[in-house]
CSV table of C-alpha atoms in Angstrom, one decimal:
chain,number,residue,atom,x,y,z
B,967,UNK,CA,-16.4,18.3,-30.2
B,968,UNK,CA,-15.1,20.1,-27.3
B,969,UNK,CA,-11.9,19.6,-25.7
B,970,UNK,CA,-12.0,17.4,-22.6
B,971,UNK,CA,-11.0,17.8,-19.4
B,972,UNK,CA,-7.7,17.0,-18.3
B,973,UNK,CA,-6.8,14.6,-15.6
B,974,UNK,CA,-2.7,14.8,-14.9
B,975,UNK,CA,-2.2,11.6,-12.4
B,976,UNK,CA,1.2,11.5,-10.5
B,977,UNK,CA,2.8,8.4,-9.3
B,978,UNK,CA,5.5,8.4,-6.3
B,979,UNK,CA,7.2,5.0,-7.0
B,980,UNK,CA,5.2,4.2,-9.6
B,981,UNK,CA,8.2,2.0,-10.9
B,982,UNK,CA,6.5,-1.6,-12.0
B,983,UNK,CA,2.7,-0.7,-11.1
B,984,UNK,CA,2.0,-0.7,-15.3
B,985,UNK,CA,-1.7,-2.3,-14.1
B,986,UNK,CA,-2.9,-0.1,-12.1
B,987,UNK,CA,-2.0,2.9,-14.3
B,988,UNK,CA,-3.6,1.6,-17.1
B,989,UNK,CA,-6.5,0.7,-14.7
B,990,UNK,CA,-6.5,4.4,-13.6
B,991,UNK,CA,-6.0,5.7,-17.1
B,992,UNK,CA,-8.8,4.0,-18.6
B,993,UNK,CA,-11.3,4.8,-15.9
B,994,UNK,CA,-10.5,8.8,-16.0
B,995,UNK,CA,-11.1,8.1,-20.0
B,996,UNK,CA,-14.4,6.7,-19.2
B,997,UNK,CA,-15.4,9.6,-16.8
B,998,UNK,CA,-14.4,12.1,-19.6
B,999,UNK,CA,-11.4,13.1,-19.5
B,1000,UNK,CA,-8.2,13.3,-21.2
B,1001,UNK,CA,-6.1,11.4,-18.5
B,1002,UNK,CA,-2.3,12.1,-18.7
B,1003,UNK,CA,0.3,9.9,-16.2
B,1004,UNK,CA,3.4,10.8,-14.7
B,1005,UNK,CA,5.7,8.7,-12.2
B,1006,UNK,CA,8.5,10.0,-10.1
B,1007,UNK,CA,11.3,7.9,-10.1
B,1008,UNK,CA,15.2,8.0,-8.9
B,1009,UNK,CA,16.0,6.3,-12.4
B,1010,UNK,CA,14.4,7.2,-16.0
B,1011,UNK,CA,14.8,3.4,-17.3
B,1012,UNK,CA,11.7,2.0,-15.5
B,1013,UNK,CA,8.7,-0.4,-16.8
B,1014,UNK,CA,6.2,2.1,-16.1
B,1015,UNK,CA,7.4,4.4,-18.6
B,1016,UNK,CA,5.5,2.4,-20.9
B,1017,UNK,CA,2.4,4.4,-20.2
B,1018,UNK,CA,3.4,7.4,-18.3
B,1019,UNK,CA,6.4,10.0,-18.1
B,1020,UNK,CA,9.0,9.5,-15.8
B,1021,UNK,CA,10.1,12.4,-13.7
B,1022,UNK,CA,13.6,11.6,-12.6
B,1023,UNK,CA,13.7,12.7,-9.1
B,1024,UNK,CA,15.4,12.9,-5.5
B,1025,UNK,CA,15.0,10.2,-2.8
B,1026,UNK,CA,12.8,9.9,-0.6
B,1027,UNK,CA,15.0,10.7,2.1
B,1028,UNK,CA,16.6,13.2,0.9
B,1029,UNK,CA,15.7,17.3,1.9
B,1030,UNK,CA,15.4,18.0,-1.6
B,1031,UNK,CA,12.7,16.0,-2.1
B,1032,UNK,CA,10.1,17.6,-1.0
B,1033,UNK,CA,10.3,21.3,-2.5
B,1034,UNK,CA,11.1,19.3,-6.1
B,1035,UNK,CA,8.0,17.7,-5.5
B,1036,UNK,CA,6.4,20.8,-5.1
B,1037,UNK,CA,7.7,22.7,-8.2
B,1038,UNK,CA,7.0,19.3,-10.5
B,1039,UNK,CA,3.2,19.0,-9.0
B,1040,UNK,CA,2.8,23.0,-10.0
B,1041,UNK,CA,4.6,22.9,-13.1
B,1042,UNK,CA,2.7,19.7,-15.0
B,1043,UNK,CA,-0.8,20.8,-13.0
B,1044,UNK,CA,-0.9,17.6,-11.3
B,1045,UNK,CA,-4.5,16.6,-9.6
B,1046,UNK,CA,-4.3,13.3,-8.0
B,1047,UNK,CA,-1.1,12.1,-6.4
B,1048,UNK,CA,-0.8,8.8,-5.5
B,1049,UNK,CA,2.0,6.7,-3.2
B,1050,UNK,CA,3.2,2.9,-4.3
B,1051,UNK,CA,5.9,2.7,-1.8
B,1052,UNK,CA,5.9,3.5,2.0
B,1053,UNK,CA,8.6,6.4,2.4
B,1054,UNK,CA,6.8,8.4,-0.2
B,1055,UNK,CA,3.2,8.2,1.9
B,1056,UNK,CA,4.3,10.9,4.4
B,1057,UNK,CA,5.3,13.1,1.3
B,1058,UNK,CA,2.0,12.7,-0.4
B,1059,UNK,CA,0.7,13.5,2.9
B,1060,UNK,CA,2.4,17.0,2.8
B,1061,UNK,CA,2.0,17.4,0.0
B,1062,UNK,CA,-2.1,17.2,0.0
B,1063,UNK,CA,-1.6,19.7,3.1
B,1064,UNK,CA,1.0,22.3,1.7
B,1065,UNK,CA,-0.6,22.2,-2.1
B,1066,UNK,CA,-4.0,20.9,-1.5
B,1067,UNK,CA,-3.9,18.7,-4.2
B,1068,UNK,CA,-5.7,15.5,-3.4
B,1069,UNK,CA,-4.0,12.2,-2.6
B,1070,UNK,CA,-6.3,8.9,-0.9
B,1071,UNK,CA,-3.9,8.8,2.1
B,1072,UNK,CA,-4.7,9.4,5.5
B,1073,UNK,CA,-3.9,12.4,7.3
B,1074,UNK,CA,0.3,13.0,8.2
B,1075,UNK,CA,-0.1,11.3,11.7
B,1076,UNK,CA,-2.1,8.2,10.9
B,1077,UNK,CA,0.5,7.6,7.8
B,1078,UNK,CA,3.6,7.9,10.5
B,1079,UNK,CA,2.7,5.7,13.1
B,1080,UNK,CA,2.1,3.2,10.8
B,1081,UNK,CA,5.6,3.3,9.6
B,1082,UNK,CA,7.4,2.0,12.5
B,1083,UNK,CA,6.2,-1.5,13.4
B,1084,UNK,CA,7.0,-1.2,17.6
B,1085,UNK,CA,4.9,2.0,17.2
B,1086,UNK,CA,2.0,0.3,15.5
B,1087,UNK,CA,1.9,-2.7,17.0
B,1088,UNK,CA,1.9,-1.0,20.5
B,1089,UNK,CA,-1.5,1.1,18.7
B,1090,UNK,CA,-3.0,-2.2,17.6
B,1091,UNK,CA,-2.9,-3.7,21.0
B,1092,UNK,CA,-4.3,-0.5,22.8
B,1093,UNK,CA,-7.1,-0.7,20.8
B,1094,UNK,CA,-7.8,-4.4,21.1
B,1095,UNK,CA,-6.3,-5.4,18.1
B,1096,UNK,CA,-5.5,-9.1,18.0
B,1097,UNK,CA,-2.1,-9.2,16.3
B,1098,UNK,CA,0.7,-11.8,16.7
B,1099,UNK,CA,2.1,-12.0,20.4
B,1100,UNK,CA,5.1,-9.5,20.6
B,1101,UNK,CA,8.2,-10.7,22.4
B,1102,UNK,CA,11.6,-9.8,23.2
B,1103,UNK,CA,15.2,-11.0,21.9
B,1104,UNK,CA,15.5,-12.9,25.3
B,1105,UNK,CA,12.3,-14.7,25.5
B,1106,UNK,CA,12.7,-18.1,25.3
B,1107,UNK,CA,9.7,-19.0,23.5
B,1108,UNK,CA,10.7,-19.8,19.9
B,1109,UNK,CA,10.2,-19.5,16.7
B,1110,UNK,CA,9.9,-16.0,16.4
B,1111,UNK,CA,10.2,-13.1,13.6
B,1112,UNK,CA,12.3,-10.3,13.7
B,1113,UNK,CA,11.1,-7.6,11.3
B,1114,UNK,CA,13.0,-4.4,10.6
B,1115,UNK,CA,10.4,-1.5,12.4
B,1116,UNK,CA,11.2,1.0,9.2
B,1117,UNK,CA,11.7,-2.0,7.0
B,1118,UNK,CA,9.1,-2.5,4.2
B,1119,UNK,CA,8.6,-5.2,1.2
B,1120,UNK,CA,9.6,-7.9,3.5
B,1121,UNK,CA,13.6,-7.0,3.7
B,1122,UNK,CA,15.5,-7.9,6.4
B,1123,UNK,CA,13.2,-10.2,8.0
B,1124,UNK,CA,15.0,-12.7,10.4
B,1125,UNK,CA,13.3,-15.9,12.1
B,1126,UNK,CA,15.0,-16.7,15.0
B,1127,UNK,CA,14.5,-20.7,15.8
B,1128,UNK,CA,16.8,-21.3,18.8
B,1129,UNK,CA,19.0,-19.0,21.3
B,1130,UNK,CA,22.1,-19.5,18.9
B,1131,UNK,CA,20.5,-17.2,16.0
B,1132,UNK,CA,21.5,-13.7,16.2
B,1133,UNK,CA,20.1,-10.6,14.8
B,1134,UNK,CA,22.4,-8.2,12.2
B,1135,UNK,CA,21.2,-4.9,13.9
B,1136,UNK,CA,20.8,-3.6,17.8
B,1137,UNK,CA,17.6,-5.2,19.3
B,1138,UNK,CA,15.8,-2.2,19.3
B,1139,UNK,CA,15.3,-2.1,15.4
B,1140,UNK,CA,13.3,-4.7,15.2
B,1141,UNK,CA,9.7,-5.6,15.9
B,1142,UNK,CA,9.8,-9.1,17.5
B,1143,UNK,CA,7.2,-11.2,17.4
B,1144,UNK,CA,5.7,-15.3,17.7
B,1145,UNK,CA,6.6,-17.2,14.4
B,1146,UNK,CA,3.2,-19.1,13.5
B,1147,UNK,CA,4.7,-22.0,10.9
B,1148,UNK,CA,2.4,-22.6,7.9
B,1149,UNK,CA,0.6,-20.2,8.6
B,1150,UNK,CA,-2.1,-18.9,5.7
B,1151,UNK,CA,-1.6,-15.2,4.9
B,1152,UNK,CA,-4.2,-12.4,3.4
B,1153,UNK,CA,-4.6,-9.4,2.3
B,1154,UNK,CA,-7.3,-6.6,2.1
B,1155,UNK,CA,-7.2,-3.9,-0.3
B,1156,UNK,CA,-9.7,-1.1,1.0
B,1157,UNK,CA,-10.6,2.7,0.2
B,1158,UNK,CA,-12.5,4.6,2.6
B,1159,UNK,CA,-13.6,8.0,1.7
B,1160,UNK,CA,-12.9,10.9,3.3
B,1161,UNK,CA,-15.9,11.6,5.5
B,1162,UNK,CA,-16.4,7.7,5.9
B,1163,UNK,CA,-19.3,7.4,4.3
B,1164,UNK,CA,-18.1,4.8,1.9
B,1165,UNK,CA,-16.2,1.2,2.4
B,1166,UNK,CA,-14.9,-0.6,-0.1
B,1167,UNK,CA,-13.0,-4.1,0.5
B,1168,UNK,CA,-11.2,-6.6,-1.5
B,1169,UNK,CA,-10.2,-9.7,0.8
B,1170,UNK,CA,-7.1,-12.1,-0.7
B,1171,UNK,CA,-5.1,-14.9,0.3
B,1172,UNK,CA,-1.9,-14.8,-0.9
B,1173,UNK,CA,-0.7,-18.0,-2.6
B,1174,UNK,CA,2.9,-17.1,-3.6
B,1175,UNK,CA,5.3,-13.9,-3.3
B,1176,UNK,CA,8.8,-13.0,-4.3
B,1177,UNK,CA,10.9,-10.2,-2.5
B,1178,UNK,CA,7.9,-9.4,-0.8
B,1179,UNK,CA,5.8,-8.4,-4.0
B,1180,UNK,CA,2.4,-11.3,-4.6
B,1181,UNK,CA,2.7,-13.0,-7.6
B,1182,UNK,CA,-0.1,-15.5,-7.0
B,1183,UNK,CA,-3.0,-15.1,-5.2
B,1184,UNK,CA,-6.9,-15.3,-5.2
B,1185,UNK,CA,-9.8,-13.6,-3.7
B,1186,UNK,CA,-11.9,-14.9,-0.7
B,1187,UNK,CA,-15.3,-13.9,0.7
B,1188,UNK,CA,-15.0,-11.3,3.0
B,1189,UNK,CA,-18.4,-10.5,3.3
B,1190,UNK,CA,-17.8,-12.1,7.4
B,1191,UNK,CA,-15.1,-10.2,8.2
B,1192,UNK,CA,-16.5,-7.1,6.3
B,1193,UNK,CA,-18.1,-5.3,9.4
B,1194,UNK,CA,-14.1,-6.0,11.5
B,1195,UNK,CA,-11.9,-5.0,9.7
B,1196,UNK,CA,-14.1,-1.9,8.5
B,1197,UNK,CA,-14.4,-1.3,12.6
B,1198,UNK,CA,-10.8,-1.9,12.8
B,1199,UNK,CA,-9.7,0.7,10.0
B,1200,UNK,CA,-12.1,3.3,12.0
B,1201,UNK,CA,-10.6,2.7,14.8
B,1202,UNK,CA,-7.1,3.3,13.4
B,1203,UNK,CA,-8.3,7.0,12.3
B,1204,UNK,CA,-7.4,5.6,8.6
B,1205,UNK,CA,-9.0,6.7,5.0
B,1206,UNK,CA,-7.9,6.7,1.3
B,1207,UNK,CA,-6.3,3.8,0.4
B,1208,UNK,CA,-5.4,1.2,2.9
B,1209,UNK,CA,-3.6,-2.5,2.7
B,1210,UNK,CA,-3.7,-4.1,5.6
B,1211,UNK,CA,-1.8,-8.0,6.3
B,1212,UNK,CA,-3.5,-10.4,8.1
B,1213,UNK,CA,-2.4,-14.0,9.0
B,1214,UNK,CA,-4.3,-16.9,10.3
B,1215,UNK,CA,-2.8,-19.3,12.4
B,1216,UNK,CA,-2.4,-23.5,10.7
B,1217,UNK,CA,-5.1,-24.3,13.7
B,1218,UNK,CA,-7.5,-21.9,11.5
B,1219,UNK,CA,-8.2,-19.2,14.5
B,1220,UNK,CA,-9.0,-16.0,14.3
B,1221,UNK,CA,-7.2,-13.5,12.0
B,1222,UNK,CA,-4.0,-11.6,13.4
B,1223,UNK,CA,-3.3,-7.9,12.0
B,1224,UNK,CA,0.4,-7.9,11.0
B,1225,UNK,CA,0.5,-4.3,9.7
B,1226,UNK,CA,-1.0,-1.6,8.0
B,1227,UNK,CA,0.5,0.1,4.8
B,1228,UNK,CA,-1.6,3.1,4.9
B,1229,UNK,CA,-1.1,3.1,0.7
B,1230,UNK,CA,-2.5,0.9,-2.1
B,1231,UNK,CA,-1.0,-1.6,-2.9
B,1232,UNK,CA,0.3,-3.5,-5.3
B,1233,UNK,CA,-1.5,-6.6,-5.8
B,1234,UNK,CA,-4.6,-4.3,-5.6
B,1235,UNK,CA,-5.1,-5.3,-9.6
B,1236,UNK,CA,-7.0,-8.6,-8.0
B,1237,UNK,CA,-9.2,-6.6,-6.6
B,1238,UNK,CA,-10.0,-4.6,-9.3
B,1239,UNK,CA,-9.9,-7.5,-11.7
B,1240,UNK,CA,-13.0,-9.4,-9.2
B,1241,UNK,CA,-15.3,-6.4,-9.8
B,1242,UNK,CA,-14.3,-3.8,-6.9
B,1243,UNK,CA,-13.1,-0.5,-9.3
B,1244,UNK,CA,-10.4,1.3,-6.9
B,1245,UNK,CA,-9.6,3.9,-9.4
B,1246,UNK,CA,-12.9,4.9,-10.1
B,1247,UNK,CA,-13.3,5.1,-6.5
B,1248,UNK,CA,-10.3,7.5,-6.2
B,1249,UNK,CA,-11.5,9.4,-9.0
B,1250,UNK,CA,-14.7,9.7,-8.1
B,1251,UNK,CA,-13.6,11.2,-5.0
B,1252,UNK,CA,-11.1,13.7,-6.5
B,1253,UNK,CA,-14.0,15.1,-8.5
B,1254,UNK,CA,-15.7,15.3,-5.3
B,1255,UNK,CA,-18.9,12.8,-5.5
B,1256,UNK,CA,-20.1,12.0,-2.6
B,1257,UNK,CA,-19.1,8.2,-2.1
B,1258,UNK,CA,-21.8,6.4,0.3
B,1259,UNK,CA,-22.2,2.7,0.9
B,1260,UNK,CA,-19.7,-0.2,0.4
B,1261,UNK,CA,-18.1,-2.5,-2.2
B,1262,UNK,CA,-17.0,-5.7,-1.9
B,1263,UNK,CA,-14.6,-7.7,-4.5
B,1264,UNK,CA,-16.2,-10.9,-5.7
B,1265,UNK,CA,-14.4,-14.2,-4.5
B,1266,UNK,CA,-12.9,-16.9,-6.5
B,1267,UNK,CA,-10.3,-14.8,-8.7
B,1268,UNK,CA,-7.1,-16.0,-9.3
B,1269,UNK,CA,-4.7,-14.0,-10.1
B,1270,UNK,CA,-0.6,-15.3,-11.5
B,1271,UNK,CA,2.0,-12.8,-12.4
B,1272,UNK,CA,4.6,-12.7,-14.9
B,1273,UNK,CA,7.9,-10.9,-16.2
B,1274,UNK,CA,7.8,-9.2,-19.3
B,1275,UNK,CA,11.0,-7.3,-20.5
B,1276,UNK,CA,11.0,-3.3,-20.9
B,1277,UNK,CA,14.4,-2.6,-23.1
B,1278,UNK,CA,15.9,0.7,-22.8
B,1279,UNK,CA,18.7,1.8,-25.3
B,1280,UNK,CA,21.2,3.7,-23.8
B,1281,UNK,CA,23.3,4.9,-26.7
């Protein structure tokens, strides 16, 4: 039997996305390949070092980054790189641009905007975006939500209920916005190829979520809203892998956009697990098949997450 192909996946930030490796890993086998995973990581002792090799790294952040990056994607012959946290999208972004090596992210521009919430919210509206109404620190209409505008994962969020509350950092670091109480929230996992000539969505409302990671949830029928938001990602300039966050107000109006991770993310497992295969899709498209038509997760999954332990020995 001849050897087969190989197919050396790298994660940035892979850390507990376990899943979706073994989601990726098993499609690459059943395209042919021998599929090998790596994860770069600022620590060794990691959960998904259960199924792939952890590359102890630089942060994000810092200048080294970059070139290491470089010289580990050259080194181990890496084909597909792929982002689970937002400082490392730019990076994969450059990367896919310096090496040529692919990566489902959008092009270096798109991913920045995205990153800083006054930014994007400010693009949303001038495109006729329906989001939540943005305010300022002084406005006296209340509640409202503070969010950090380089924040990610939910930290530092502040809700501000009354004049008294104050904000830890200057005004101009946060994105403020209306506070809609009980509100239901959703996400929607999509891939878009690179010429656009293929959709695919997986629509979710999240049930419950801890330090801004779902751990319960269940998909919904998009098959509505499938024509919107797929207008609303073109008109964003977006492709690859998207997560976008929608809410929708206790009255039941229309959806709002609350932001765009231009990344996938990492309840994305649903998706996969209601029919919708985003690794094959990624694959598919880093062997270059032409990707046409659309894909749409099935409703009525539920999904519940759990901790399971991952011992290191350190003697």
């Amino acid at each position: 039997m001849a050897d087969l192909q190989s197919l050396n996946i790298l994660f940035l930030g892979g850390g507990k996305r376990v899943s979706i490796g073994r989601m990726f890993m098993q499609s690459a086998r059943e395209l042919g390949y021998d599929p090998r995973l790596y994860s770069y990581e600022i620590v060794k002792e990691v959960p998904i070092s259960l199924i792939a090799e952890v590359i102890v790294g630089q942060r994000w952040s810092d200048l080294r980054c970059l070139p290491h990056l470089i010289d580990v994607i050259r080194e181990r012959e890496i084909h597909i790189v792929i982002p689970f946290v937002d400082p490392a999208v730019e990076i994969a972004a450059t990367l896919r641009e310096v090496l040529g090596v692919y990566s489902p992210v959008s092009d270096y521009e798109e991913c920045r905007k995205m990153f800083d919430k006054v930014d994007a919210a400010q693009q949303f509206e001038m495109l006729g975006i329906k989001i939540p109404r943005t305010l300022t620190f002084d406005d006296p209409h209340f509640p409202k939500i503070a969010k950090p505008r380089r924040g990610s994962a939910s930290k530092g969020l502040v809700i501000l209920r009354g004049a008294e509350d104050k904000l830890p950092l200057p005004q101009g670091e946060y994105l403020i916005q209306e506070y809609l109480e009980n509100a239901k929230e959703y996400t929607v996992d999509a891939f878009v190829a690179r010429e656009g000539g293929f959709t695919g969505l997986g629509f979710r409302r999240r049930l419950e979520t801890a330090g801004g990671e779902v751990v319960r949830s269940i998909t919904v029928d998009g098959s509505q809203r499938f024509t919107q938001v797929k207008e609303m990602i073109d008109k964003l300039g977006l492709r690859g892998a998207i997560t976008l966050q929608f809410i929708e107000p206790q009255d039941g109006g229309a959806w709002r956009l609350m932001e765009v991770n231009p990344r996938l993310g990492g309840g994305a497992v649903l998706s996969v697990h209601a029919g919708w295969n985003i690794p094959r899709a990624i694959i598919d498209e880093y062997r270059l098949k032409k990707l046409t038509g659309t894909a749409l997760a099935v409703s009525g999954v539920k999904m519940a997450r759990y901790f399971e332990e991952v011992v290191f020995k350190t003697l």
